[in-house]
Coordinates of C-alpha atoms in Angstrom, one line a residue:
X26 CA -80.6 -0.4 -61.9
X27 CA -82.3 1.7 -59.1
X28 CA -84.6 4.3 -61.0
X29 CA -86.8 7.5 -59.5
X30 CA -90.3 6.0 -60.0
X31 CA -92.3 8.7 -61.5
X32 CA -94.4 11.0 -59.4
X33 CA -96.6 14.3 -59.6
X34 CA -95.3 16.9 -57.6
X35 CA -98.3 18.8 -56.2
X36 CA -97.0 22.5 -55.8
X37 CA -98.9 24.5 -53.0
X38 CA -97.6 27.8 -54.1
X39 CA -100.0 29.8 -56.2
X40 CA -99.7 30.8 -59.7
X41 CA -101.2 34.6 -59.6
X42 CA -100.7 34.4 -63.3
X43 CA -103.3 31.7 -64.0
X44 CA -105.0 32.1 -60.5
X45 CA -104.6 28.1 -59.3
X46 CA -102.5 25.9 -58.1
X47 CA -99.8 24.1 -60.6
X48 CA -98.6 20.6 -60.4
X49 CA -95.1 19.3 -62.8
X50 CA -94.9 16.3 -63.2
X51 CA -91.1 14.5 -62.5
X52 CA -89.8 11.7 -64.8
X53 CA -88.4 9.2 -64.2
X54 CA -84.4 8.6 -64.5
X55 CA -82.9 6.1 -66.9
X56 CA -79.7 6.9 -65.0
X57 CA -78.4 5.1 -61.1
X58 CA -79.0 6.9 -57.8
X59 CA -78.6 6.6 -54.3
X60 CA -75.5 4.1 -54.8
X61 CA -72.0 6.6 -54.0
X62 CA -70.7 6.9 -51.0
X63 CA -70.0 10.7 -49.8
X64 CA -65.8 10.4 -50.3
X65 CA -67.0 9.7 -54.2
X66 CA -69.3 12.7 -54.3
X67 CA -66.4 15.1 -52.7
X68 CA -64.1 13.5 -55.7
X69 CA -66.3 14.6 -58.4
X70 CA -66.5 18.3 -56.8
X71 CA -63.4 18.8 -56.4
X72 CA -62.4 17.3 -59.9
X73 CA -64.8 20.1 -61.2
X74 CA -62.7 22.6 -58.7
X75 CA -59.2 21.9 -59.6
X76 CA -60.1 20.9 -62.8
X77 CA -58.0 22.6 -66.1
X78 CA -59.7 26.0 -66.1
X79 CA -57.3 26.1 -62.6
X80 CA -54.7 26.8 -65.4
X81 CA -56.1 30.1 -65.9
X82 CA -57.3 31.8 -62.7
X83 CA -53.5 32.9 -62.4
X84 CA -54.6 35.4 -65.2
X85 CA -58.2 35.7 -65.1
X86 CA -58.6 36.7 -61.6
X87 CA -55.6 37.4 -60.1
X88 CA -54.1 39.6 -63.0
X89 CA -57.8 41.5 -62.9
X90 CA -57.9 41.9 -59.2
X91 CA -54.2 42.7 -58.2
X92 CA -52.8 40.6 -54.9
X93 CA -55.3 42.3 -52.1
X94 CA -58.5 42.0 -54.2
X95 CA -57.4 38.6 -55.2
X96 CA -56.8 36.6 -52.1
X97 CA -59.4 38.1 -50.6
X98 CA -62.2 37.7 -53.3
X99 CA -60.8 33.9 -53.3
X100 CA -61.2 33.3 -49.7
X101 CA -64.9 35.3 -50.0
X102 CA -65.8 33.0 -52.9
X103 CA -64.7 30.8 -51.0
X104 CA -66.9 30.8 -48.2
X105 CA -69.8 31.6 -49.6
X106 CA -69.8 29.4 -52.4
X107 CA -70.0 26.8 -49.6
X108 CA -73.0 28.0 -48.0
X109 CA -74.9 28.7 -50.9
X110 CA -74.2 24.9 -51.7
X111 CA -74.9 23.3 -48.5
X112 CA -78.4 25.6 -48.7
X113 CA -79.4 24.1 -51.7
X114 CA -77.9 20.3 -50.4
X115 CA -80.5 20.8 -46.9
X116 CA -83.4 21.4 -49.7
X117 CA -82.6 18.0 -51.0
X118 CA -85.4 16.4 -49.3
X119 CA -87.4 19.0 -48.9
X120 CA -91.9 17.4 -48.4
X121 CA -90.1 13.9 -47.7
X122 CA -89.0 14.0 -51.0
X123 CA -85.7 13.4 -53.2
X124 CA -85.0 15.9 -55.9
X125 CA -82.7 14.6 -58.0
X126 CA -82.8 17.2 -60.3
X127 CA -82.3 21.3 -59.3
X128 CA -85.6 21.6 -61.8
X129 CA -87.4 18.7 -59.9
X130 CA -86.5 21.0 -56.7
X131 CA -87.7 24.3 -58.2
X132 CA -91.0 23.0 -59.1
X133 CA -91.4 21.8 -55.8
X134 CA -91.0 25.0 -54.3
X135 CA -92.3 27.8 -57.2
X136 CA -94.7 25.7 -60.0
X137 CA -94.2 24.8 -63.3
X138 CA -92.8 28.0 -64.3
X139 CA -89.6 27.6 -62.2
X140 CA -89.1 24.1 -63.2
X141 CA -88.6 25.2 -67.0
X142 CA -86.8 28.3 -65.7
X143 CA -84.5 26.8 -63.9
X144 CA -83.9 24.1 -66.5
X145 CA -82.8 26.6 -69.2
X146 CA -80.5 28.7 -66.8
X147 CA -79.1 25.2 -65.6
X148 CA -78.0 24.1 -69.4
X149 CA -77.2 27.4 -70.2
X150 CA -74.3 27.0 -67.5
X151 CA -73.4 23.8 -68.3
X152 CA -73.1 24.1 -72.1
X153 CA -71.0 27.1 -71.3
X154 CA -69.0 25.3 -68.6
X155 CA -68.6 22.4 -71.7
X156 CA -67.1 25.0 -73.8
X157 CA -64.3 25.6 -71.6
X158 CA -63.5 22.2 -71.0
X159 CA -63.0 22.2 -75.2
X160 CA -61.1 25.2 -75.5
X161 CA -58.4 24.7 -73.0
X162 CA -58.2 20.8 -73.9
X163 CA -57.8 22.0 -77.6
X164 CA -55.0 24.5 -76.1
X165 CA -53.1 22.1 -73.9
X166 CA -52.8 20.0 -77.2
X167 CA -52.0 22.1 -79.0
X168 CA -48.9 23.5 -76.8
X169 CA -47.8 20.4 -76.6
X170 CA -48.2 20.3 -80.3
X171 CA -45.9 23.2 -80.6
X172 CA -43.1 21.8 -78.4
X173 CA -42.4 19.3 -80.9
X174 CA -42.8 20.8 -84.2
X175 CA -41.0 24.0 -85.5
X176 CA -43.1 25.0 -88.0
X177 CA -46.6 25.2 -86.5
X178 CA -49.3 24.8 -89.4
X179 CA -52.2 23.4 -87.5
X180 CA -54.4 25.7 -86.3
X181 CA -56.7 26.3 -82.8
X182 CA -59.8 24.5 -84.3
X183 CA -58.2 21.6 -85.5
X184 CA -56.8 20.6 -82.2
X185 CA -61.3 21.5 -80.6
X186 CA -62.6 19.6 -83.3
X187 CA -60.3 16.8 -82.1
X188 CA -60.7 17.4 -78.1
X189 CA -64.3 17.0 -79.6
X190 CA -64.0 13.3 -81.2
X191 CA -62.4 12.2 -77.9
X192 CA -64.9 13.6 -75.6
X193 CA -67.8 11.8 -78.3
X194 CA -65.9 8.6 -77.9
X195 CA -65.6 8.7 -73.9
X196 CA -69.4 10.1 -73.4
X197 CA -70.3 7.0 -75.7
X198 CA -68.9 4.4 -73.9
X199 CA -69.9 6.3 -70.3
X200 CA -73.3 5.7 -69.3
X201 CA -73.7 7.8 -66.6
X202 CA -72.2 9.8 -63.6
X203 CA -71.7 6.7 -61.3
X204 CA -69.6 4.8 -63.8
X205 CA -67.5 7.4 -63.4
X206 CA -65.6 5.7 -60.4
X207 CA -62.0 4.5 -62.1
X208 CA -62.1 7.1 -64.0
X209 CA -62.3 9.8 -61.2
X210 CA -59.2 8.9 -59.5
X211 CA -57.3 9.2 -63.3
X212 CA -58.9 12.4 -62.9
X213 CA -57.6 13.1 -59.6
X214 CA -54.4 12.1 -60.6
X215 CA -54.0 14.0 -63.8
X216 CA -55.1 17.4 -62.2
X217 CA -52.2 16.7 -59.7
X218 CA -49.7 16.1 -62.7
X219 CA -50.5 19.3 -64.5
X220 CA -50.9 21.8 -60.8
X221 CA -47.7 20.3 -59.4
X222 CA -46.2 20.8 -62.4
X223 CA -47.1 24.1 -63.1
X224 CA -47.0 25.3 -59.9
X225 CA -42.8 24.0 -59.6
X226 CA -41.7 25.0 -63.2
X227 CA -43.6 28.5 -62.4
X228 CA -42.1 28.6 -58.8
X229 CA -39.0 28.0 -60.5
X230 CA -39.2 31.2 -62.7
X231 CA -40.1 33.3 -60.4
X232 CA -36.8 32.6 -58.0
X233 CA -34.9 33.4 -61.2
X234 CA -37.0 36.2 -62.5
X235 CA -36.5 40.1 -62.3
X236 CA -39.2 41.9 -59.9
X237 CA -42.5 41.6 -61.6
X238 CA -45.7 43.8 -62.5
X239 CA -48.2 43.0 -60.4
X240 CA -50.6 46.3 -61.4
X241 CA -53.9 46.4 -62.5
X242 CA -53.6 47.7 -66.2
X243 CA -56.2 49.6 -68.3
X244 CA -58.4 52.7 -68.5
X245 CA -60.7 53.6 -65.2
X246 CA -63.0 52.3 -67.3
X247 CA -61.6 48.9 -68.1
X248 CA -60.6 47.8 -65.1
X249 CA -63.9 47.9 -63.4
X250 CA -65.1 46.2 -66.5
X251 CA -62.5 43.6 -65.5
X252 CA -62.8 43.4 -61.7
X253 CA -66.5 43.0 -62.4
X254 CA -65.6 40.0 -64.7
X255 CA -62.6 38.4 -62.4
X256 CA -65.4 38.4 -59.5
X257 CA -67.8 36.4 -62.0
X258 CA -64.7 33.9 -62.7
X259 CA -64.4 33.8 -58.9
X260 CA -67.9 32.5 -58.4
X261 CA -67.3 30.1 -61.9
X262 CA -64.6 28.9 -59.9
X263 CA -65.9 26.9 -57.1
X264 CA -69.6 25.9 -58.1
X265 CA -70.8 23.5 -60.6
X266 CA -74.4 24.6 -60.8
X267 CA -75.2 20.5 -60.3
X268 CA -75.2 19.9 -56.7
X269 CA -79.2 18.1 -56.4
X270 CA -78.2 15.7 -59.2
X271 CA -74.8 14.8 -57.9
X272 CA -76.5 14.4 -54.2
X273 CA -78.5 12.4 -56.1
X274 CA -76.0 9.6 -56.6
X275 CA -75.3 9.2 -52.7
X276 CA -76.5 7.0 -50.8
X277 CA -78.7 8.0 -47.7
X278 CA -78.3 9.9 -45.4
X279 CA -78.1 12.1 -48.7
X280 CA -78.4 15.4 -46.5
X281 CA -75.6 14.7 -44.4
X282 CA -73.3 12.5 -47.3
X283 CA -73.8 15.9 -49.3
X284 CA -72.9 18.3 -46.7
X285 CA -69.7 15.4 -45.9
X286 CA -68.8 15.8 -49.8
X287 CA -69.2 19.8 -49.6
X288 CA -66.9 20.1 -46.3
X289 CA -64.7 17.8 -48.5
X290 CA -64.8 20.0 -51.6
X291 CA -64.2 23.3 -49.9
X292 CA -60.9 22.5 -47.4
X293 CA -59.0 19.8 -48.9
X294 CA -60.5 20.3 -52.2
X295 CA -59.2 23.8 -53.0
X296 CA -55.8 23.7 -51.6
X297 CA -54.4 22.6 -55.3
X298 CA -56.6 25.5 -57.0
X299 CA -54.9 27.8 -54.6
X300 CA -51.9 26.9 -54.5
X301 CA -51.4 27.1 -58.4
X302 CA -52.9 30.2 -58.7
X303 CA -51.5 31.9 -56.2
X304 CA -47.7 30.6 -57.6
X305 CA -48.9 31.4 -61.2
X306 CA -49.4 35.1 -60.0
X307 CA -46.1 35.3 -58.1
X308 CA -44.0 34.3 -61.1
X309 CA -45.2 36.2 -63.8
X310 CA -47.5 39.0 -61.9
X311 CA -49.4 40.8 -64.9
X312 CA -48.1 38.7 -67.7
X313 CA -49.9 35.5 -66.0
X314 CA -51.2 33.9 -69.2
X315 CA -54.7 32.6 -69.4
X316 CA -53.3 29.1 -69.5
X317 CA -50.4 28.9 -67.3
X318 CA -48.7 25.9 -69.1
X319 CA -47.8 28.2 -72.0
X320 CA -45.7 30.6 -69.4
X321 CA -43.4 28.0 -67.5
X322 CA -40.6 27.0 -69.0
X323 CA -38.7 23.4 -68.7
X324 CA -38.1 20.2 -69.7
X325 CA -40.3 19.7 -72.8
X326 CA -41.1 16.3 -71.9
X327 CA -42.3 17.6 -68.4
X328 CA -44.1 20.2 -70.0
X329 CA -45.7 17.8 -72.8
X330 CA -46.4 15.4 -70.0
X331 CA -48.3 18.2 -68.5
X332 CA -50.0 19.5 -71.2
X333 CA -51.3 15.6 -72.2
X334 CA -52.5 15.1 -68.5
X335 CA -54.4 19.0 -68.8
X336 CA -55.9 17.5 -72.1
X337 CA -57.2 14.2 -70.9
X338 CA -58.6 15.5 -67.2
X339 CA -60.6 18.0 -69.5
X340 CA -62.4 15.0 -71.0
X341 CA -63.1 13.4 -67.6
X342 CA -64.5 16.7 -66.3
X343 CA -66.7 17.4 -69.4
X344 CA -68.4 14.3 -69.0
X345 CA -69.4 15.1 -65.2
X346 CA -70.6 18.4 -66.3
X347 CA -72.6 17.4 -69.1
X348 CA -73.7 14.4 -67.6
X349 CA -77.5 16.4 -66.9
X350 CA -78.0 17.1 -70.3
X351 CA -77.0 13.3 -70.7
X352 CA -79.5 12.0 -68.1
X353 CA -82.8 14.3 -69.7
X354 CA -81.8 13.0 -73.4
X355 CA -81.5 8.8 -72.0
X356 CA -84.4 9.3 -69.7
X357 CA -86.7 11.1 -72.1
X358 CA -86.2 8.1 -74.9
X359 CA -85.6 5.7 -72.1
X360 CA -82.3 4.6 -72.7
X361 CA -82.2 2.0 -70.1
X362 CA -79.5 -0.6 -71.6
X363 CA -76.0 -1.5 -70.6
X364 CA -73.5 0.1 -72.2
X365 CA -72.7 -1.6 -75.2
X366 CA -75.8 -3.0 -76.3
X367 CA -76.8 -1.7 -79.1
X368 CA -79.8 0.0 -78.7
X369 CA -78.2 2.6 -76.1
X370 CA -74.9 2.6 -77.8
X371 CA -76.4 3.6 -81.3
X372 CA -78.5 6.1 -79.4
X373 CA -75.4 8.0 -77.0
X374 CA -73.7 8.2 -80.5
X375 CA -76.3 10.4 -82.1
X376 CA -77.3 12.0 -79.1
X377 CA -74.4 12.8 -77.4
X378 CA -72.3 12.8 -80.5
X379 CA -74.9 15.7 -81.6
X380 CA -74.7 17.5 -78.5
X381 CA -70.9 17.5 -78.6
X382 CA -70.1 18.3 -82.1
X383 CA -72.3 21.4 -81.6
X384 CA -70.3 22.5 -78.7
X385 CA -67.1 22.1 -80.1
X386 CA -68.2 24.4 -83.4
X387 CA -69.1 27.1 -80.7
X388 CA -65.8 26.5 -79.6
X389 CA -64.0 26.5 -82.2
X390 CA -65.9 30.1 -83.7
X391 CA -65.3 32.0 -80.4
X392 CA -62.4 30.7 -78.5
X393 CA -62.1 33.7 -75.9
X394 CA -62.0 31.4 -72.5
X395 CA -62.0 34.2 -70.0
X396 CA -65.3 35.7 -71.5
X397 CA -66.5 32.6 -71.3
X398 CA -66.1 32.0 -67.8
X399 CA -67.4 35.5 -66.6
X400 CA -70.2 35.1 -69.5
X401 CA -71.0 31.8 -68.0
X402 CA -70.8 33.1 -64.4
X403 CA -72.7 36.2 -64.6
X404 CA -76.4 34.0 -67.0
X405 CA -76.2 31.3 -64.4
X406 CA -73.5 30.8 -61.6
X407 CA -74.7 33.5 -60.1
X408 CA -78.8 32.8 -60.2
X409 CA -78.2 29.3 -59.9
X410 CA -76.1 29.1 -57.3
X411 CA -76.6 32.2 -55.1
X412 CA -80.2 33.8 -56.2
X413 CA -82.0 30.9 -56.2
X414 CA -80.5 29.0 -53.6
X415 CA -80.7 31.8 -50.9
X416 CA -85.1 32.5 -52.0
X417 CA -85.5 28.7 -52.5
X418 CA -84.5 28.2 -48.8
X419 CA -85.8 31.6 -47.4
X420 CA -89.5 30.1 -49.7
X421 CA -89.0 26.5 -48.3
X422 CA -88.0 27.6 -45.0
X423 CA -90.2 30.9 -43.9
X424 CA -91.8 29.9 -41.2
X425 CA -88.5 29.0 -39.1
X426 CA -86.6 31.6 -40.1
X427 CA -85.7 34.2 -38.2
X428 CA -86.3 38.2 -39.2
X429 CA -82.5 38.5 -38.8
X430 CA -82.4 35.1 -41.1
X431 CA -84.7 36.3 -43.6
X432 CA -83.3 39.3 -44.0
X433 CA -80.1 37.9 -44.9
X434 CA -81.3 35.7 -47.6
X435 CA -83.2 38.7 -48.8
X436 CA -79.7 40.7 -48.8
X437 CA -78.1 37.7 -50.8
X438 CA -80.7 37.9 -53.5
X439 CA -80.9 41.3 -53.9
X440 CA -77.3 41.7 -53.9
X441 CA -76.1 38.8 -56.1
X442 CA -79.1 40.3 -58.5
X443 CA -77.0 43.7 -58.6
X444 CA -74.0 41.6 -59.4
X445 CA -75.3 39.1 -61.9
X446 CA -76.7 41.8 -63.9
X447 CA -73.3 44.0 -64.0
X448 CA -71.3 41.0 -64.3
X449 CA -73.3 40.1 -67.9
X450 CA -73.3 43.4 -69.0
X451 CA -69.0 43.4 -68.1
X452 CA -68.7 39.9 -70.1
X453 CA -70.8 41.2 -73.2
X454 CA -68.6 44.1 -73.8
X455 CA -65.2 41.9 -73.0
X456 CA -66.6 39.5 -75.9
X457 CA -67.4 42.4 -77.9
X458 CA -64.2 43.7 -77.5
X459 CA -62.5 40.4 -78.2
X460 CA -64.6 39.7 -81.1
X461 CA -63.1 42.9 -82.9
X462 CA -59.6 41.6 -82.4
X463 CA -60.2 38.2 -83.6
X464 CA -62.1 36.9 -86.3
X465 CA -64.0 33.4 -86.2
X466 CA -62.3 30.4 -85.7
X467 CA -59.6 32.6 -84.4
X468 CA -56.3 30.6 -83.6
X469 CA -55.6 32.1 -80.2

């Protein structure tokens, strides 16, 4: 087991509120590090990229933004998803140290303040992110519940509460992000079931279909409301909000392994993501549902196969994206065990079991995915991700920056500020809104 040995981060940045200097201290992790190789590190992104929610960007952002707005906000998100990723990946390091945590790395640079900061925006994102994962693998089972039984009696929140129980049993017998390694390429392998066949059953109604709608519907009003959202889903889209404590499972070079995973991530990686959303759009224009699989039409053991393979990649995923909420809860009680003995077992059942049943309640009350996503990317995505990435490096980096360079990171924050702010404001009213139509525990 290699472990972070526990150190006291002496920040050099002053605190005007208390008028001193602030140290944080960084704990140590109960979880492995510095053992994956990059090619592992660029499986896990891009298993959070094309990942189920890839089901709905046909008609979360591409029914919201219309073909020009679209491909080009894709491409954009694209592009500077990936820089505001490799900034925070060069940061890594940063005094001679590894930060294996995006709090550990905010502390370093701000104080104490950021490091608790940081750490609620950062679970804030990933508990929404978790969400999701539970609402679309409770929809792919249940559509393939429905191909099979006439008379549909079960209900939405039946079919979260059990994507719930199996995501509690595979967190339990998971330990941490590097014992992930089989079960990444399942995952790669599933989201290529589900996107290939999506993307062919879907290619194959649009060749039969009559010309399709492919305007922006709504009031003035509501469509900037939902442009403003769609660009939030564009930005949910491609980051995880986790890059230090991934980069933290590579072995060194970490820098360069990271940036090797990132280049990975945002080439190869999207091509499925694209590919499916762009066919999605094509096929059914503005009736593109929010989950794809529930448009195509085929064989329904194709389409079951599918929806199983959308179901169980969901699990995989959820587990990488909650896997920092995992790692404070083993390292704080210093869960250190194997697997199955007993000590950590019994404790990853309450904990983890804990964390998950309360996610899948929240689930299960408010199953409105696309609010979710926008929601999610207008708290954190964007302040994670963009914000604080662009002032962490322009902060860490001052001195051998240029004026031109500063003033560029100083553009991105003020910018994605604008943006974060509008795009929270857009994703309260589109839960608002949904909220009226359906009531809790709404089977949608």
């Amino acid at each position: 087991m290699i472990k972070r040995e526990p150190n006291m981060i002496e920040d050099d940045k002053f605190d005007v509120e208390s008028d001193r200097f602030s140290t944080v201290e960084i704990p140590e992790t109960a979880h492995k590090i510095s053992i994956d190789s990059w090619f592992q590190a660029g499986v896990v992104l891009t298993s959070g990229v094309n990942s189920v929610f890839v089901l709905g960007y046909s008609g979360t952002i591409m029914v919201n933004l219309g073909w020009i707005g679209g491909v080009v906000g894709l491409v954009l998100a694209t592009a500077i998803s990936l820089y505001a990723n490799m900034l925070v990946a060069k940061l890594h390091e940063f005094r001679g140290k590894r930060h294996i945590r995006y709090r550990d790395l905010a502390a370093e640079i701000y104080g104490r303040k950021a490091y608790y900061i940081t750490w609620a925006l950062q679970y804030v994102n990933l508990f929404m992110i978790n969400i999701g994962f539970l609402i679309l693998g409770a929809s792919s089972l249940k559509a393939c519940y429905v191909l099979f039984v006439e008379e549909v009696t079960m209900k939405l929140p039946y079919f979260t509460a059990i994507a719930g129980f199996v995501c509690i049993l595979f967190a339990i017998s998971t330990p941490n992000l590097s014992s992930l390694r089989v079960w990444l390429a399942c995952s790669t392998i599933l989201s290529l079931i589900y996107i290939v066949v999506a993307s062919v059953l879907a290619a194959k109604d649009g060749m039969n279909a009559p010309p399709r709608d492919y305007s922006i519907h709504g009031t003035t009003a509501s469509k900037i409301f939902s442009i403003i959202g769609a660009s939030s889903n564009l930005m949910f889209a491609f980051n995880t909000g986790m890059v230090p404590e991934i980069q933290a499972t590579l072995r060194q070079p970490a820098v360069e392994n990271m940036l090797k995973a990132l280049y990975f991530q945002f080439t190869i990686g999207v091509v499925p993501m694209y590919a499916i959303t762009f066919i999605g759009y094509w096929a059914y224009g503005a009736s593109a549902s929010t989950y794809l699989l529930s448009n195509v039409s085929g064989p329904v053991w194709v389409k079951a196969a599918a929806n199983i393979s959308a179901f169980l990649q969901s699990v995989v995923a959820l587990h990488i994206f909650a896997s920092p909420a995992y790692e404070y809860m083993d390292t704080k009680f210093k869960i250190t065990g194997g697997a199955f003995e007993l000590k950590s077992l019994t404790f990853r059942i309450v904990a983890r079991g804990g964390y998950l049943v309360i996610s899948s309640t929240v689930s299960a009350l408010l199953p409105f995915l696309g609010d979710f996503e926008s929601l999610t990317g207008a708290l954190s995505t964007f302040p994670l991700t963009f914000i604080l990435a662009s002032h962490m490096y322009l902060v860490a980096n001052k001195s051998s920056l240029s004026s031109l360079q500063q003033s560029w990171l100083w553009l991105n924050v003020v910018f994605f500020s604008c943006m974060s702010i509008a795009a929270t404001v857009a994703a309260i009213r589109l839960i608002v809104v949904d909220s009226k139509k359906y009531h809790v525990f709404a089977d949608v």
